[in-house]
Amino acid sequence: MALTMTGTITVVHDILLDAEVEQHQMKTKLFFIMAFSCLMMSFYGQAQRYYGQWTISGGSGYGNEGWHINISGEKYIGRTLSAIKTSFKFTRQKEQFDEWKFPINRYILNLSYFYSLERYMSSKIFINAGGGFFIGGEDFRPIQLPYGVVQVEGNKFCTGLFIYPQIEFIFKEGGNIVGYFEPQIAYDFLTRLNKFQYSASIGIKYYF
């Protein structure tokens, strides 16, 4: 009876793992198709800058730390091409421990400074280059296995540094709404996961 139960659990685990791998591959392909499309759109329209204004933006993306959503606010400094930025990022992923994957939530606050390279580029595209630091926490969630609930260590503080370029493109010339594509590389000093992290996101930004 014990052997039968163990075999059943193993088969169910393999089926679920295969389905999760296929779903992960489909999501990854879809994300990069969307990101490539946004990058191509950035070559149309005339770039524009709103000196001294505030912006708010929202987006979603994927990286080795999982899928994420983020909300950001930016403030351009006077009549310059520099800005300060703060953003909140929520990430959900599953980390492998032995033969099981445990869901993990990450709550991150990013603080950064960036500079626009608009004056060095053509009028059809502009890139912001920046970096900063982040603080936050990660929370391992319990999971229900065939033989019971498994609970691993709970919350943990995390912090680190990151750099990123941000490519902005417009939907309508003269409008206040733009789109963006933003890859990011980060290093987390305290995480229990991968210390070296990379991700990319796409979203919409509104200039007030």
mmCIF file of C-alpha atoms in Angstrom:
data_model
loop_
_atom_site.group_PDB
_atom_site.id
_atom_site.type_symbol
_atom_site.label_atom_id
_atom_site.label_comp_id
_atom_site.label_asym_id
_atom_site.label_seq_id
_atom_site.Cartn_x
_atom_site.Cartn_y
_atom_site.Cartn_z
ATOM 1 C CA MET A 1 0.000 0.000 0.000
ATOM 2 C CA ALA A 2 2.852 2.349 0.875
ATOM 3 C CA LEU A 3 4.587 1.609 -2.410
ATOM 4 C CA THR A 4 1.401 2.309 -4.358
ATOM 5 C CA MET A 5 0.846 5.623 -2.580
ATOM 6 C CA THR A 6 4.477 6.670 -3.191
ATOM 7 C CA GLY A 7 4.239 5.780 -6.863
ATOM 8 C CA THR A 8 1.010 7.737 -7.237
ATOM 9 C CA ILE A 9 2.533 10.804 -5.598
ATOM 10 C CA THR A 10 5.573 10.591 -7.887
ATOM 11 C CA VAL A 11 3.431 10.337 -11.046
ATOM 12 C CA VAL A 12 1.236 13.265 -9.980
ATOM 13 C CA HIS A 13 4.330 15.314 -9.189
ATOM 14 C CA ASP A 14 5.870 14.597 -12.617
ATOM 15 C CA ILE A 15 2.649 15.512 -14.439
ATOM 16 C CA LEU A 16 2.312 18.787 -12.535
ATOM 17 C CA LEU A 17 5.980 19.609 -13.101
ATOM 18 C CA ASP A 18 5.732 19.011 -16.876
ATOM 19 C CA ALA A 19 2.615 21.184 -17.108
ATOM 20 C CA GLU A 20 4.300 23.963 -15.134
ATOM 21 C CA VAL A 21 7.380 23.859 -17.394
ATOM 22 C CA GLU A 22 5.228 24.151 -20.525
ATOM 23 C CA GLN A 23 3.257 27.048 -19.028
ATOM 24 C CA HIS A 24 6.496 28.789 -18.018
ATOM 25 C CA GLN A 25 7.909 28.458 -21.551
ATOM 26 C CA MET A 26 4.710 29.843 -23.130
ATOM 27 C CA LYS A 27 4.671 32.848 -20.785
ATOM 28 C CA THR A 28 8.344 33.564 -21.470
ATOM 29 C CA LYS A 29 7.850 33.468 -25.252
ATOM 30 C CA LEU A 30 4.771 35.709 -25.029
ATOM 31 C CA PHE A 31 6.599 38.269 -22.897
ATOM 32 C CA PHE A 32 9.576 38.554 -25.240
ATOM 33 C CA ILE A 33 7.282 38.840 -28.276
ATOM 34 C CA MET A 34 5.500 41.756 -26.559
ATOM 35 C CA ALA A 35 8.814 43.349 -25.563
ATOM 36 C CA PHE A 36 10.177 43.093 -29.126
ATOM 37 C CA SER A 37 6.985 44.634 -30.520
ATOM 38 C CA CYS A 38 7.253 47.560 -28.119
ATOM 39 C CA LEU A 39 10.883 48.104 -29.067
ATOM 40 C CA MET A 40 9.989 48.228 -32.749
ATOM 41 C CA MET A 41 7.205 50.744 -32.044
ATOM 42 C CA SER A 42 9.753 53.043 -30.420
ATOM 43 C CA PHE A 43 11.189 53.957 -33.827
ATOM 44 C CA TYR A 44 7.984 55.770 -34.832
ATOM 45 C CA GLY A 45 6.960 59.247 -33.739
ATOM 46 C CA GLN A 46 8.963 62.181 -32.452
ATOM 47 C CA ALA A 47 10.578 62.055 -29.028
ATOM 48 C CA GLN A 48 9.605 64.730 -26.540
ATOM 49 C CA ARG A 49 10.518 65.742 -22.994
ATOM 50 C CA TYR A 50 8.472 67.533 -20.335
ATOM 51 C CA TYR A 51 10.839 69.572 -18.174
ATOM 52 C CA GLY A 52 10.254 69.590 -14.433
ATOM 53 C CA GLN A 53 7.106 67.493 -14.525
ATOM 54 C CA TRP A 54 5.927 64.483 -12.600
ATOM 55 C CA THR A 55 5.159 61.123 -14.149
ATOM 56 C CA ILE A 56 3.367 58.007 -13.000
ATOM 57 C CA SER A 57 3.725 54.613 -14.626
ATOM 58 C CA GLY A 58 2.727 50.993 -14.299
ATOM 59 C CA GLY A 59 3.976 47.835 -15.909
ATOM 60 C CA SER A 60 4.625 44.136 -15.714
ATOM 61 C CA GLY A 61 7.481 41.839 -16.644
ATOM 62 C CA TYR A 62 9.462 38.697 -16.099
ATOM 63 C CA GLY A 63 12.924 37.693 -14.891
ATOM 64 C CA ASN A 64 14.838 34.994 -13.070
ATOM 65 C CA GLU A 65 13.056 36.062 -9.855
ATOM 66 C CA GLY A 66 9.641 35.415 -11.448
ATOM 67 C CA TRP A 67 6.753 37.476 -12.787
ATOM 68 C CA HIS A 68 6.308 40.960 -11.370
ATOM 69 C CA ILE A 69 4.146 44.066 -11.473
ATOM 70 C CA ASN A 70 5.349 47.563 -10.608
ATOM 71 C CA ILE A 71 4.053 51.098 -10.029
ATOM 72 C CA SER A 72 6.442 54.053 -10.335
ATOM 73 C CA GLY A 73 6.595 57.804 -9.909
ATOM 74 C CA GLU A 74 9.238 60.137 -11.384
ATOM 75 C CA LYS A 75 10.150 63.798 -10.933
ATOM 76 C CA TYR A 76 12.316 65.591 -13.484
ATOM 77 C CA ILE A 77 14.768 68.012 -11.865
ATOM 78 C CA GLY A 78 14.128 71.565 -13.088
ATOM 79 C CA ARG A 79 14.941 72.158 -16.748
ATOM 80 C CA THR A 80 17.303 69.216 -16.961
ATOM 81 C CA LEU A 81 17.149 65.724 -18.413
ATOM 82 C CA SER A 82 17.740 64.165 -14.986
ATOM 83 C CA ALA A 83 15.075 62.662 -12.756
ATOM 84 C CA ILE A 84 14.578 60.855 -9.462
ATOM 85 C CA LYS A 85 12.359 57.806 -9.409
ATOM 86 C CA THR A 86 10.658 55.652 -6.800
ATOM 87 C CA SER A 87 8.749 52.463 -7.503
ATOM 88 C CA PHE A 88 7.060 49.563 -5.756
ATOM 89 C CA LYS A 89 7.563 46.087 -7.206
ATOM 90 C CA PHE A 90 5.710 42.887 -6.317
ATOM 91 C CA THR A 91 7.153 39.578 -7.504
ATOM 92 C CA ARG A 92 5.733 36.066 -7.291
ATOM 93 C CA GLN A 93 7.878 33.049 -8.039
ATOM 94 C CA LYS A 94 8.380 29.392 -7.132
ATOM 95 C CA GLU A 95 11.752 28.247 -5.827
ATOM 96 C CA GLN A 96 12.981 24.650 -6.028
ATOM 97 C CA PHE A 97 13.847 22.926 -2.740
ATOM 98 C CA ASP A 98 14.632 19.243 -3.105
ATOM 99 C CA GLU A 99 11.787 17.872 -5.257
ATOM 100 C CA TRP A 100 9.186 20.534 -4.472
ATOM 101 C CA LYS A 101 8.684 24.166 -5.461
ATOM 102 C CA PHE A 102 7.646 26.689 -2.830
ATOM 103 C CA PRO A 103 5.809 29.955 -3.696
ATOM 104 C CA ILE A 104 7.671 33.107 -2.649
ATOM 105 C CA ASN A 105 6.413 36.703 -2.594
ATOM 106 C CA ARG A 106 8.835 39.649 -2.803
ATOM 107 C CA TYR A 107 7.859 43.227 -1.901
ATOM 108 C CA ILE A 108 10.466 45.729 -3.096
ATOM 109 C CA LEU A 109 10.788 49.537 -2.900
ATOM 110 C CA ASN A 110 13.212 50.942 -5.510
ATOM 111 C CA LEU A 111 14.845 54.378 -5.255
ATOM 112 C CA SER A 112 16.880 55.570 -8.246
ATOM 113 C CA TYR A 113 18.281 58.424 -10.324
ATOM 114 C CA PHE A 114 18.423 58.461 -14.117
ATOM 115 C CA TYR A 115 19.596 60.685 -16.933
ATOM 116 C CA SER A 116 18.047 60.916 -20.399
ATOM 117 C CA LEU A 117 20.348 60.421 -23.390
ATOM 118 C CA GLU A 118 17.862 62.238 -25.647
ATOM 119 C CA ARG A 119 20.306 64.973 -26.714
ATOM 120 C CA TYR A 120 22.743 62.354 -28.009
ATOM 121 C CA MET A 121 20.162 60.395 -30.005
ATOM 122 C CA SER A 122 17.836 60.754 -32.955
ATOM 123 C CA SER A 123 14.403 62.334 -32.557
ATOM 124 C CA LYS A 124 12.600 58.987 -32.942
ATOM 125 C CA ILE A 125 13.735 57.299 -29.754
ATOM 126 C CA PHE A 126 15.145 58.256 -26.359
ATOM 127 C CA ILE A 127 16.754 56.190 -23.641
ATOM 128 C CA ASN A 128 17.071 56.888 -19.934
ATOM 129 C CA ALA A 129 20.076 55.370 -18.125
ATOM 130 C CA GLY A 130 19.949 55.027 -14.365
ATOM 131 C CA GLY A 131 20.542 53.059 -11.208
ATOM 132 C CA GLY A 132 19.868 52.999 -7.503
ATOM 133 C CA PHE A 133 19.181 50.786 -4.509
ATOM 134 C CA PHE A 134 16.230 48.806 -3.188
ATOM 135 C CA ILE A 135 14.898 47.557 0.140
ATOM 136 C CA GLY A 136 12.115 45.116 0.860
ATOM 137 C CA GLY A 137 11.237 41.644 2.013
ATOM 138 C CA GLU A 138 10.565 38.148 0.765
ATOM 139 C CA ASP A 139 7.973 35.790 2.178
ATOM 140 C CA PHE A 140 8.036 32.008 1.772
ATOM 141 C CA ARG A 141 4.495 30.654 1.655
ATOM 142 C CA PRO A 142 3.325 27.235 2.936
ATOM 143 C CA ILE A 143 2.265 24.634 0.376
ATOM 144 C CA GLN A 144 -0.099 21.666 0.514
ATOM 145 C CA LEU A 145 1.584 18.390 -0.427
ATOM 146 C CA PRO A 146 -0.087 14.946 -0.673
ATOM 147 C CA TYR A 147 1.226 14.022 2.800
ATOM 148 C CA GLY A 148 0.530 17.337 4.547
ATOM 149 C CA VAL A 149 1.350 21.055 4.742
ATOM 150 C CA VAL A 150 4.993 22.106 4.567
ATOM 151 C CA GLN A 151 5.995 25.442 6.104
ATOM 152 C CA VAL A 152 9.477 26.857 5.520
ATOM 153 C CA GLU A 153 11.142 29.903 7.093
ATOM 154 C CA GLY A 154 8.972 33.014 6.816
ATOM 155 C CA ASN A 155 9.848 36.663 6.105
ATOM 156 C CA LYS A 156 13.346 37.928 5.376
ATOM 157 C CA PHE A 157 14.691 41.437 4.785
ATOM 158 C CA CYS A 158 16.471 42.045 1.470
ATOM 159 C CA THR A 159 18.395 44.952 -0.052
ATOM 160 C CA GLY A 160 20.713 45.580 -2.968
ATOM 161 C CA LEU A 161 21.741 47.692 -5.957
ATOM 162 C CA PHE A 162 20.473 47.829 -9.538
ATOM 163 C CA ILE A 163 21.103 49.497 -12.899
ATOM 164 C CA TYR A 164 18.795 49.842 -15.887
ATOM 165 C CA PRO A 165 18.194 51.535 -19.229
ATOM 166 C CA GLN A 166 14.632 52.595 -20.042
ATOM 167 C CA ILE A 167 13.456 52.993 -23.625
ATOM 168 C CA GLU A 168 10.441 55.287 -24.072
ATOM 169 C CA PHE A 169 8.195 55.434 -27.140
ATOM 170 C CA ILE A 170 5.087 57.501 -27.844
ATOM 171 C CA PHE A 171 1.624 56.378 -28.889
ATOM 172 C CA LYS A 172 0.586 59.786 -30.239
ATOM 173 C CA GLU A 173 2.739 62.783 -31.113
ATOM 174 C CA GLY A 174 2.163 65.599 -28.630
ATOM 175 C CA GLY A 175 0.374 63.313 -26.160
ATOM 176 C CA ASN A 176 1.148 62.833 -22.481
ATOM 177 C CA ILE A 177 1.033 59.027 -22.574
ATOM 178 C CA VAL A 178 4.120 57.034 -23.581
ATOM 179 C CA GLY A 179 5.111 53.394 -23.430
ATOM 180 C CA TYR A 180 8.371 52.013 -22.135
ATOM 181 C CA PHE A 181 10.566 48.926 -22.174
ATOM 182 C CA GLU A 182 12.911 48.493 -19.194
ATOM 183 C CA PRO A 183 15.485 45.717 -18.666
ATOM 184 C CA GLN A 184 17.140 45.661 -15.242
ATOM 185 C CA ILE A 185 20.121 43.991 -13.567
ATOM 186 C CA ALA A 186 20.295 43.819 -9.767
ATOM 187 C CA TYR A 187 22.362 42.310 -6.980
ATOM 188 C CA ASP A 188 20.657 41.377 -3.700
ATOM 189 C CA PHE A 189 22.996 41.132 -0.708
ATOM 190 C CA LEU A 190 20.657 39.311 1.708
ATOM 191 C CA THR A 191 18.231 37.179 -0.318
ATOM 192 C CA ARG A 192 17.898 33.407 0.119
ATOM 193 C CA LEU A 193 17.327 33.193 -3.643
ATOM 194 C CA ASN A 194 19.592 34.174 -6.558
ATOM 195 C CA LYS A 195 21.734 37.126 -5.507
ATOM 196 C CA PHE A 196 22.293 38.126 -9.145
ATOM 197 C CA GLN A 197 18.907 39.046 -10.655
ATOM 198 C CA TYR A 198 17.785 40.192 -14.093
ATOM 199 C CA SER A 199 14.367 41.128 -15.444
ATOM 200 C CA ALA A 200 12.597 43.104 -18.147
ATOM 201 C CA SER A 201 9.271 44.931 -18.038
ATOM 202 C CA ILE A 202 6.953 46.853 -20.337
ATOM 203 C CA GLY A 203 4.376 49.438 -19.339
ATOM 204 C CA ILE A 204 2.728 52.807 -19.782
ATOM 205 C CA LYS A 205 3.857 56.178 -18.410
ATOM 206 C CA TYR A 206 1.799 59.351 -18.028
ATOM 207 C CA TYR A 207 3.378 62.848 -17.922
ATOM 208 C CA PHE A 208 1.406 65.382 -15.821
#
